CSV table of C-alpha atoms in Angstrom, one decimal:
chain,number,residue,atom,x,y,z
V,1,MET,CA,111.9,57.5,106.4
V,2,ALA,CA,111.5,61.0,107.9
V,3,ALA,CA,108.2,61.8,109.6
V,4,ILE,CA,108.5,65.4,108.3
V,5,LYS,CA,108.1,66.0,104.6
V,6,VAL,CA,108.2,69.3,102.8
V,7,TYR,CA,106.8,69.3,99.2
V,8,GLY,CA,108.2,72.1,97.2
V,9,ALA,CA,111.4,73.5,95.7
V,10,ALA,CA,114.2,75.2,97.7
V,11,TYR,CA,114.1,78.2,95.3
V,12,SER,CA,110.6,79.0,96.3
V,13,THR,CA,110.6,81.8,99.0
V,14,ALA,CA,107.7,80.2,100.9
V,15,ALA,CA,109.3,76.7,100.9
V,16,ALA,CA,112.7,78.2,101.9
V,17,ARG,CA,110.9,79.8,104.9
V,18,VAL,CA,109.9,76.4,106.1
V,19,LEU,CA,113.3,74.8,105.4
V,20,ALA,CA,115.1,77.6,107.3
V,21,THR,CA,112.8,76.8,110.3
V,22,LEU,CA,113.6,73.1,110.1
V,23,HIS,CA,117.4,73.8,110.0
V,24,GLU,CA,117.2,76.2,112.9
V,25,LYS,CA,115.5,73.4,114.9
V,26,GLY,CA,118.0,70.8,113.7
V,27,LEU,CA,115.1,68.5,112.6
V,28,ASP,CA,115.4,65.7,110.0
V,29,TYR,CA,113.1,66.0,107.0
V,30,GLU,CA,112.6,64.9,103.5
V,31,LEU,CA,112.3,67.5,100.8
V,32,VAL,CA,110.0,66.1,98.1
V,33,HIS,CA,110.8,68.1,95.0
V,34,VAL,CA,107.9,69.8,93.2
V,35,ASP,CA,109.1,71.2,89.9
V,36,MET,CA,107.6,74.6,89.8
V,37,ILE,CA,109.3,75.4,86.5
V,38,THR,CA,107.2,72.7,84.7
V,39,GLY,CA,104.1,73.8,86.7
V,40,GLU,CA,103.9,70.6,88.8
V,41,HIS,CA,102.3,72.6,91.7
V,42,LYS,CA,99.3,73.3,89.5
V,43,LYS,CA,98.6,69.7,88.6
V,44,GLU,CA,95.9,67.5,90.2
V,45,SER,CA,98.4,65.3,92.1
V,46,TYR,CA,99.7,68.4,94.0
V,47,ILE,CA,96.4,70.2,94.4
V,48,SER,CA,95.2,67.5,96.9
V,49,ARG,CA,98.0,68.8,99.1
V,50,ASN,CA,97.3,72.5,98.7
V,51,PRO,CA,94.0,73.5,97.0
V,52,PHE,CA,95.6,76.9,96.0
V,53,GLY,CA,98.3,75.2,94.0
V,54,GLN,CA,101.2,76.8,95.9
V,55,VAL,CA,104.3,75.4,97.5
V,56,PRO,CA,105.1,74.3,100.1
V,57,ALA,CA,102.9,71.6,101.5
V,58,PHE,CA,104.0,69.9,104.7
V,59,GLU,CA,103.5,66.6,106.5
V,60,ASP,CA,104.4,65.6,110.0
V,61,GLY,CA,103.1,62.1,110.5
V,62,ASP,CA,99.4,62.3,110.0
V,63,LEU,CA,99.3,66.1,110.2
V,64,LYS,CA,99.0,67.8,106.8
V,65,LEU,CA,99.5,71.6,106.4
V,66,PHE,CA,100.1,74.3,103.8
V,67,GLU,CA,100.7,78.1,104.1
V,68,SER,CA,104.4,78.6,105.0
V,69,ARG,CA,103.8,80.9,108.0
V,70,ALA,CA,101.4,78.4,109.6
V,71,ILE,CA,103.9,75.7,109.1
V,72,THR,CA,106.8,77.6,110.7
V,73,ARG,CA,104.7,78.4,113.7
V,74,TYR,CA,103.7,74.7,114.1
V,75,ILE,CA,107.4,73.6,113.9
V,76,SER,CA,108.4,76.3,116.3
V,77,GLN,CA,105.8,75.3,118.9
V,78,GLN,CA,105.7,71.5,118.4
V,79,TYR,CA,109.6,71.3,118.6
V,80,ALA,CA,110.0,74.2,121.1
V,81,ASP,CA,112.7,72.3,123.0
V,82,LYS,CA,114.9,71.6,119.9
V,83,GLY,CA,117.5,73.9,118.4
V,84,THR,CA,117.0,77.6,118.3
V,85,SER,CA,114.0,79.0,120.2
V,86,LEU,CA,112.1,81.0,117.6
V,87,GLU,CA,109.3,82.3,119.9
V,88,PHE,CA,109.3,84.1,123.3
V,89,SER,CA,107.8,82.3,126.3
V,90,ASP,CA,106.6,85.6,127.7
V,91,PRO,CA,103.2,86.2,126.1
V,92,LYS,CA,103.5,90.0,125.9
V,93,LYS,CA,106.9,89.6,124.2
V,94,GLN,CA,105.5,87.1,121.8
V,95,ALA,CA,102.5,89.4,121.0
V,96,VAL,CA,105.1,92.0,119.8
V,97,ALA,CA,106.9,89.4,117.8
V,98,ASN,CA,103.5,88.3,116.3
V,99,LEU,CA,102.9,92.0,115.3
V,100,TRP,CA,106.2,91.9,113.3
V,101,ILE,CA,105.3,88.6,111.8
V,102,GLU,CA,102.1,90.3,110.5
V,103,VAL,CA,104.2,93.3,109.3
V,104,GLU,CA,106.4,91.0,107.2
V,105,ALA,CA,103.3,89.3,105.7
V,106,HIS,CA,101.3,92.5,104.9
V,107,HIS,CA,103.8,95.2,104.4
V,108,PHE,CA,107.3,93.8,103.6
V,109,ASP,CA,106.4,90.7,101.5
V,110,PRO,CA,103.9,92.2,99.0
V,111,ASN,CA,106.4,94.9,98.0
V,112,ALA,CA,109.5,92.7,98.2
V,113,GLN,CA,107.8,90.1,96.0
V,114,LYS,CA,106.9,92.6,93.3
V,115,LEU,CA,110.5,93.8,93.2
V,116,ASN,CA,111.9,90.3,93.4
V,117,TYR,CA,109.7,89.3,90.4
V,118,GLU,CA,110.9,92.2,88.3
V,119,LEU,CA,114.5,92.3,89.3
V,120,THR,CA,115.3,88.5,89.7
V,121,VAL,CA,112.6,86.1,88.5
V,122,LYS,CA,111.9,87.8,85.2
V,123,PRO,CA,115.5,88.5,84.0
V,124,VAL,CA,117.3,85.6,85.7
V,125,ILE,CA,114.8,82.7,85.6
V,126,LEU,CA,112.2,83.5,82.9
V,127,GLY,CA,114.5,85.4,80.5
V,128,LEU,CA,112.0,88.3,80.4
V,129,GLU,CA,112.7,92.0,80.6
V,130,THR,CA,112.3,93.9,83.8
V,131,ASP,CA,109.4,96.3,83.7
V,132,HIS,CA,111.0,99.4,85.2
V,133,SER,CA,107.7,101.2,85.7
V,134,VAL,CA,106.7,98.5,88.2
V,135,VAL,CA,110.1,98.9,90.0
V,136,ALA,CA,109.6,102.6,90.1
V,137,GLU,CA,106.2,102.1,91.7
V,138,TYR,CA,107.2,99.6,94.3
V,139,GLU,CA,110.6,100.8,95.3
V,140,PRO,CA,109.3,103.8,97.2
V,141,LYS,CA,106.7,101.7,99.0
V,142,PHE,CA,109.3,99.2,99.9
V,143,GLU,CA,111.6,102.0,101.2
V,144,LYS,CA,108.8,103.2,103.5
V,145,VAL,CA,108.7,99.8,105.0
V,146,LEU,CA,112.4,99.7,105.5
V,147,ASP,CA,112.3,103.1,107.1
V,148,VAL,CA,109.9,101.7,109.7
V,149,TYR,CA,112.3,98.8,110.2
V,150,GLU,CA,115.3,101.2,110.6
V,151,GLU,CA,113.4,102.9,113.4
V,152,ARG,CA,112.2,99.6,115.0
V,153,LEU,CA,115.8,98.2,114.9
V,154,SER,CA,116.9,101.3,117.0
V,155,GLN,CA,114.7,99.9,119.8
V,156,SER,CA,115.7,96.2,119.7
V,157,ARG,CA,118.4,94.1,118.0
V,158,TYR,CA,115.9,92.0,116.1
V,159,LEU,CA,112.5,92.9,114.7
V,160,GLY,CA,110.5,90.8,117.1
V,161,GLY,CA,112.6,91.6,120.2
V,162,ASP,CA,116.0,91.0,121.7
V,163,SER,CA,116.6,87.6,120.1
V,164,PHE,CA,116.2,86.0,116.6
V,165,THR,CA,112.6,84.7,116.1
V,166,LEU,CA,110.2,83.8,113.3
V,167,ALA,CA,109.6,87.5,112.9
V,168,ASP,CA,113.1,87.8,111.4
V,169,LEU,CA,113.3,84.3,109.8
V,170,HIS,CA,110.3,84.9,107.6
V,171,HIS,CA,112.1,87.6,105.8
V,172,LEU,CA,115.2,85.6,104.9
V,173,PRO,CA,114.2,84.0,101.5
V,174,THR,CA,113.1,87.3,99.9
V,175,ILE,CA,115.9,89.3,101.3
V,176,GLN,CA,118.4,86.8,100.0
V,177,TYR,CA,117.1,87.2,96.4
V,178,LEU,CA,117.0,91.0,96.6
V,179,LEU,CA,120.6,91.1,97.8
V,180,GLY,CA,121.5,89.7,94.4
V,181,SER,CA,119.7,92.6,92.6
V,182,SER,CA,119.8,96.4,92.4
V,183,ALA,CA,117.5,96.5,95.5
V,184,LYS,CA,120.6,95.6,97.6
V,185,LYS,CA,121.3,99.4,97.9
V,186,LEU,CA,117.9,99.8,99.8
V,187,PHE,CA,119.2,97.7,102.6
V,188,GLU,CA,122.8,99.1,102.5
V,189,SER,CA,121.7,102.7,102.8
V,190,ARG,CA,120.0,102.0,106.2
V,191,PRO,CA,122.7,101.2,108.8
V,192,ARG,CA,120.5,99.2,111.2
V,193,VAL,CA,118.7,97.4,108.5
V,194,ASN,CA,122.0,96.6,106.9
V,195,ALA,CA,123.5,95.2,110.1
V,196,TRP,CA,120.3,93.2,110.7
V,197,VAL,CA,120.4,91.8,107.2
V,198,ASP,CA,124.1,90.8,107.6
V,199,ASP,CA,123.3,89.2,110.9
V,200,ILE,CA,120.4,87.1,109.9
V,201,THR,CA,121.6,86.0,106.4
V,202,SER,CA,124.9,84.8,107.9
V,203,ARG,CA,123.2,82.3,110.2
V,204,PRO,CA,124.6,78.8,109.6
V,205,SER,CA,121.1,77.3,109.2
V,206,TRP,CA,120.3,79.9,106.5
V,207,THR,CA,123.5,79.3,104.6
V,208,LYS,CA,122.5,75.6,104.3
V,209,VAL,CA,119.2,76.6,102.8
V,210,VAL,CA,121.0,78.9,100.3
V,211,GLU,CA,123.1,75.9,99.3
V,212,LEU,CA,120.0,73.8,98.8
V,213,ARG,CA,118.5,76.6,96.7
V,214,ASN,CA,121.6,76.8,94.5
V,215,GLN,CA,121.6,73.1,94.0
V,216,ALA,CA,117.9,73.2,93.0
V,217,PHE,CA,118.6,75.8,90.4
V,218,LYS,CA,121.5,73.8,89.0
V,219,SER,CA,119.5,70.6,88.7
V,220,SER,CA,116.5,72.4,87.2
V,221,LYS,CA,118.8,73.8,84.5
V,222,LYS,CA,120.2,70.3,83.7
V,223,GLU,CA,116.7,68.8,83.1
Q,1,MET,CA,89.3,103.5,133.0
Q,2,ALA,CA,89.6,100.4,130.9
Q,3,ALA,CA,93.0,98.8,130.7
Q,4,ILE,CA,92.2,97.8,127.1
Q,5,LYS,CA,92.0,100.5,124.5
Q,6,VAL,CA,91.3,100.1,120.8
Q,7,TYR,CA,92.1,103.1,118.6
Q,8,GLY,CA,90.1,103.0,115.4
Q,9,ALA,CA,86.6,103.2,114.0
Q,10,ALA,CA,84.1,100.4,114.1
Q,11,TYR,CA,83.5,100.7,110.4
Q,12,SER,CA,87.1,99.7,109.7
Q,13,THR,CA,87.2,96.0,108.9
Q,14,ALA,CA,90.5,95.5,110.8
Q,15,ALA,CA,89.2,97.4,113.9
Q,16,ALA,CA,86.0,95.4,113.8
Q,17,ARG,CA,88.0,92.2,113.8
Q,18,VAL,CA,89.5,93.2,117.1
Q,19,LEU,CA,86.2,94.4,118.5
Q,20,ALA,CA,84.6,91.1,117.6
Q,21,THR,CA,87.3,89.3,119.6
Q,22,LEU,CA,86.8,91.5,122.6
Q,23,HIS,CA,83.1,90.9,122.6
Q,24,GLU,CA,83.5,87.1,122.2
Q,25,LYS,CA,85.8,87.3,125.3
Q,26,GLY,CA,83.3,89.5,127.2
Q,27,LEU,CA,86.1,92.0,128.0
Q,28,ASP,CA,85.7,95.6,128.9
Q,29,TYR,CA,87.5,98.1,126.6
Q,30,GLU,CA,87.5,101.7,125.6
Q,31,LEU,CA,87.1,102.4,121.9
Q,32,VAL,CA,89.0,105.6,121.1
Q,33,HIS,CA,87.6,106.9,117.9
Q,34,VAL,CA,90.0,107.7,115.1
Q,35,ASP,CA,88.2,109.5,112.3
Q,36,MET,CA,89.3,107.8,109.2
Q,37,ILE,CA,87.0,109.9,107.0
Q,38,THR,CA,89.1,113.0,107.9
Q,39,GLY,CA,92.3,111.0,107.6
Q,40,GLU,CA,93.1,111.2,111.4
Q,41,HIS,CA,95.0,107.8,111.0
Q,42,LYS,CA,97.5,109.4,108.7
Q,43,LYS,CA,98.4,112.3,111.2
Q,44,GLU,CA,101.5,112.4,113.3
Q,45,SER,CA,99.6,111.9,116.6
Q,46,TYR,CA,98.3,108.5,115.3
Q,47,ILE,CA,101.5,107.5,113.5
Q,48,SER,CA,103.2,107.1,116.9
Q,49,ARG,CA,100.7,104.3,117.6
Q,50,ASN,CA,101.1,102.6,114.2
Q,51,PRO,CA,103.9,103.7,111.8
Q,52,PHE,CA,102.0,102.4,108.8
Q,53,GLY,CA,99.1,104.8,109.6
Q,54,GLN,CA,96.4,102.1,109.7
Q,55,VAL,CA,93.7,101.3,112.3
Q,56,PRO,CA,93.4,99.7,114.7
Q,57,ALA,CA,96.1,100.4,117.4
Q,58,PHE,CA,95.7,98.6,120.7
Q,59,GLU,CA,96.8,99.0,124.3
Q,60,ASP,CA,96.5,96.6,127.2
Q,61,GLY,CA,98.2,98.3,130.2
Q,62,ASP,CA,101.8,98.9,129.0
Q,63,LEU,CA,101.6,96.6,126.0
Q,64,LYS,CA,101.1,98.5,122.7
Q,65,LEU,CA,100.2,96.6,119.5
Q,66,PHE,CA,99.0,97.1,116.0
Q,67,GLU,CA,98.1,94.7,113.2
Q,68,SER,CA,94.6,93.3,113.8
Q,69,ARG,CA,95.5,89.6,113.5
Q,70,ALA,CA,98.3,89.9,116.0
Q,71,ILE,CA,96.0,91.7,118.4
Q,72,THR,CA,93.2,89.1,118.1
Q,73,ARG,CA,95.8,86.3,118.8
Q,74,TYR,CA,97.1,88.2,121.8
Q,75,ILE,CA,93.5,88.7,123.3
Q,76,SER,CA,92.7,85.0,122.6
Q,77,GLN,CA,95.8,83.7,124.4
Q,78,GLN,CA,96.0,86.3,127.2
Q,79,TYR,CA,92.4,85.9,128.1
Q,80,ALA,CA,92.1,82.2,127.2
Q,81,ASP,CA,89.9,81.5,130.2
Q,82,LYS,CA,87.3,84.2,129.5
Q,83,GLY,CA,84.3,83.9,127.2
Q,84,THR,CA,84.5,81.9,124.0
Q,85,SER,CA,87.6,79.8,123.5
Q,86,LEU,CA,88.9,81.0,120.1
Q,87,GLU,CA,91.9,78.6,119.8
Q,88,PHE,CA,92.3,74.9,120.2
Q,89,SER,CA,94.4,73.5,123.1
Q,90,ASP,CA,95.5,70.6,120.9
Q,91,PRO,CA,98.6,71.9,119.0
Q,92,LYS,CA,97.9,69.9,115.9
Q,93,LYS,CA,94.3,71.2,115.8
Q,94,GLN,CA,95.5,74.7,116.3
Q,95,ALA,CA,98.1,74.3,113.5
Q,96,VAL,CA,95.2,73.5,111.1
Q,97,ALA,CA,93.3,76.6,112.5
Q,98,ASN,CA,96.4,78.7,111.9
Q,99,LEU,CA,96.6,77.4,108.3
Q,100,TRP,CA,93.0,78.8,107.7
Q,101,ILE,CA,94.0,82.1,109.5
Q,102,GLU,CA,96.7,82.4,106.9
Q,103,VAL,CA,94.3,81.5,104.1
Q,104,GLU,CA,92.0,84.4,105.2
Q,105,ALA,CA,94.9,86.8,105.2
Q,106,HIS,CA,96.5,85.8,101.9
Q,107,HIS,CA,93.6,84.5,99.7
Q,108,PHE,CA,90.2,85.6,101.1
Q,109,ASP,CA,91.0,89.1,102.3
Q,110,PRO,CA,92.9,90.6,99.3
Q,111,ASN,CA,90.1,89.6,96.9
Q,112,ALA,CA,87.3,90.5,99.3
Q,113,GLN,CA,88.8,93.9,100.0
Q,114,LYS,CA,89.0,94.7,96.3
Q,115,LEU,CA,85.4,93.8,95.8
Q,116,ASN,CA,84.3,95.6,99.0
Q,117,TYR,CA,86.1,98.8,97.9
Q,118,GLU,CA,84.4,98.8,94.5
Q,119,LEU,CA,80.9,97.6,95.7
Q,120,THR,CA,80.6,99.3,99.0
Q,121,VAL,CA,83.2,101.9,99.9
Q,122,LYS,CA,83.2,103.7,96.6
Q,123,PRO,CA,79.4,103.9,95.9
Q,124,VAL,CA,78.2,104.1,99.5
Q,125,ILE,CA,80.9,106.0,101.4
Q,126,LEU,CA,82.9,107.9,98.9
Q,127,GLY,CA,80.1,108.7,96.4
Q,128,LEU,CA,82.3,107.3,93.6
Q,129,GLU,CA,81.3,105.0,90.8
Q,130,THR,CA,82.1,101.3,90.9
Q,131,ASP,CA,84.8,100.3,88.4
Q,132,HIS,CA,83.1,97.2,87.0
Q,133,SER,CA,86.3,96.0,85.3
Q,134,VAL,CA,87.9,95.6,88.7
Q,135,VAL,CA,84.8,93.7,89.9
Q,136,ALA,CA,85.0,91.4,86.8
Q,137,GLU,CA,88.7,90.8,87.5
Q,138,TYR,CA,88.3,89.9,91.2
Q,139,GLU,CA,85.0,88.1,91.3
Q,140,PRO,CA,86.4,84.9,89.7
Q,141,LYS,CA,89.4,85.0,92.0
Q,142,PHE,CA,87.2,85.4,95.0
Q,143,GLU,CA,84.9,82.6,93.7
Q,144,LYS,CA,87.9,80.2,93.5
Q,145,VAL,CA,88.6,80.9,97.2
Q,146,LEU,CA,85.0,80.3,98.1
Q,147,ASP,CA,85.1,77.0,96.2
Q,148,VAL,CA,88.0,75.9,98.4
Q,149,TYR,CA,85.9,77.0,101.4
Q,150,GLU,CA,82.9,75.0,100.2
Q,151,GLU,CA,85.1,71.9,100.0
Q,152,ARG,CA,86.7,72.6,103.4
Q,153,LEU,CA,83.3,73.1,105.1
Q,154,SER,CA,82.3,69.6,103.9
Q,155,GLN,CA,85.0,68.3,106.3
Q,156,SER,CA,84.4,70.4,109.3
Q,157,ARG,CA,81.6,72.7,110.6
Q,158,TYR,CA,84.0,75.7,110.9
Q,159,LEU,CA,87.0,76.6,108.8
Q,160,GLY,CA,89.5,76.0,111.5
Q,161,GLY,CA,87.9,72.8,112.8
Q,162,ASP,CA,84.9,71.6,114.8
Q,163,SER,CA,84.3,74.9,116.7
Q,164,PHE,CA,84.3,78.6,116.0
Q,165,THR,CA,87.8,80.1,116.2
Q,166,LEU,CA,89.8,83.1,115.1
Q,167,ALA,CA,90.0,81.4,111.7
Q,168,ASP,CA,86.3,82.1,111.3
Q,169,LEU,CA,86.1,85.4,113.2
Q,170,HIS,CA,88.7,87.1,111.1
Q,171,HIS,CA,86.3,86.9,108.1
Q,172,LEU,CA,83.3,88.6,109.8
Q,173,PRO,CA,83.9,92.3,109.0
Q,174,THR,CA,84.5,91.9,105.3
Q,175,ILE,CA,81.7,89.3,104.9
Q,176,GLN,CA,79.3,91.6,106.6
Q,177,TYR,CA,80.0,94.4,104.1
Q,178,LEU,CA,79.8,92.1,101.1
Q,179,LEU,CA,76.4,90.7,102.3
Q,180,GLY,CA,75.1,94.2,101.6
Q,181,SER,CA,76.3,94.2,98.0
Q,182,SER,CA,75.9,92.2,94.8
Q,183,ALA,CA,78.6,89.8,96.1
Q,184,LYS,CA,76.0,88.3,98.4
Q,185,LYS,CA,75.1,85.9,95.7
Q,186,LEU,CA,78.6,84.4,95.7
Q,187,PHE,CA,78.0,83.2,99.3
Q,188,GLU,CA,74.4,82.2,98.7
Q,189,SER,CA,75.2,80.0,95.7
Q,190,ARG,CA,77.4,77.7,97.8
Q,191,PRO,CA,75.3,75.8,100.4
Q,192,ARG,CA,78.0,75.1,103.0
Q,193,VAL,CA,79.5,78.6,102.7
Q,194,ASN,CA,76.0,80.0,103.0
Q,195,ALA,CA,75.3,78.1,106.2
Q,196,TRP,CA,78.7,79.0,107.6
Q,197,VAL,CA,78.1,82.7,106.8
Q,198,ASP,CA,74.6,82.6,108.4
Q,199,ASP,CA,76.0,80.9,111.5
Q,200,ILE,CA,79.0,83.2,112.2
Q,201,THR,CA,77.3,86.5,111.3
Q,202,SER,CA,74.4,85.7,113.7
Q,203,ARG,CA,76.6,85.3,116.8
Q,204,PRO,CA,75.4,87.8,119.5
Q,205,SER,CA,78.9,89.2,119.9
Q,206,TRP,CA,79.1,90.0,116.2
Q,207,THR,CA,75.7,91.6,116.1
Q,208,LYS,CA,76.9,94.0,118.8
Q,209,VAL,CA,79.9,95.0,116.7
Q,210,VAL,CA,77.5,95.6,113.7
Q,211,GLU,CA,75.5,98.0,115.9
Q,212,LEU,CA,78.7,99.8,116.8
Q,213,ARG,CA,79.5,100.1,113.2
Q,214,ASN,CA,76.1,101.5,112.3
Q,215,GLN,CA,76.4,104.0,115.1
Q,216,ALA,CA,79.9,105.1,113.8
Q,217,PHE,CA,78.5,105.6,110.3
Q,218,LYS,CA,75.6,107.7,111.7
Q,219,SER,CA,77.8,109.9,113.8
Q,220,SER,CA,80.4,110.4,111.0
Q,221,LYS,CA,77.5,111.6,108.8
Q,222,LYS,CA,76.4,114.1,111.4
Q,223,GLU,CA,79.9,115.7,111.7
């Protein structure tokens, strides 16, 4: 029995963020499926793991956590000597990486999630029509963020600094969805962003998480 | 000349979060005023410090940062031996504190800022009318967050654990504004939340930041 348990579904961007971290670290874990399509994450049995009714929840022995970005930070620090190092040992370098972790959370993700919901979740998963007025509102906001990224990536190979860290990893799940939508062009039209996206999405640990996601979609359709 | 510089205005909630941390640590710093009322934070001279045009920006010698929560974490870790300890040395305890830091950022703050804008910024600063439909939409969402806090505070004296940490401190600026509005009742009606609010807002370091804020308002009105 694995000491590490992730409660969620691999198609959740927040859960995939945690799975990507576990795969980068090469850690064993058990993924306890929470069926978001039937709303299992809003039921009493799950609410005890996360009072906000969101996936993922996480256990490592007697430690129980939720909030994906707190979980990835814990894994990165607790298992610092395993697999890929996802933080800098130099505190000033890590302060800069932390800055870009905040940028992902407060600038990239809110806009990316709005676009993802309209361009992927509604048409592909829920069978609803995309609201193009929402896309028209959020695309320019998202482009402004990507313009900042294009500039940042002229100074360093990765967002957080000269190596791949959580500051990059946190972007993976949402970027992967958007690459399957019309928003792909927003990445492609910015050379440094495009190279960064190619680089981070082709990491072997991430391709494993994408496989888990594809499997989760297939089994949810069979049910 | 102080090595630490904060660019911003004490009436900004994000800047006040950084100032509160510096005062808890008892560090010298220079506050370089950025006049948000005249939009100085959106001008080219400031954009070089923060490409998103938001306050605060921060310098410690040659290190330049933005994003308030990355700055507070840097100060807390870089000056761990000074003043109040704002993080736990036990990594599992700190993982739980990090969870509540994320809750503040993703659940508390978005709702609190919407209410603060309608109940304080618009009527008191901008001379505009409160949109009560926005208040009616966000008050129940904010109450749900406070219900989770009430439950959490039955388990530990502070949000992050048994002592005051960044997980509490990050809430101070927005709570202080809301205490001056009709939203005060939302805190008062929850005994544990109310005691926690009383406790953290009466810290000497925070009362100094509130003084700086009041001075900043006064001088912006004179201009």
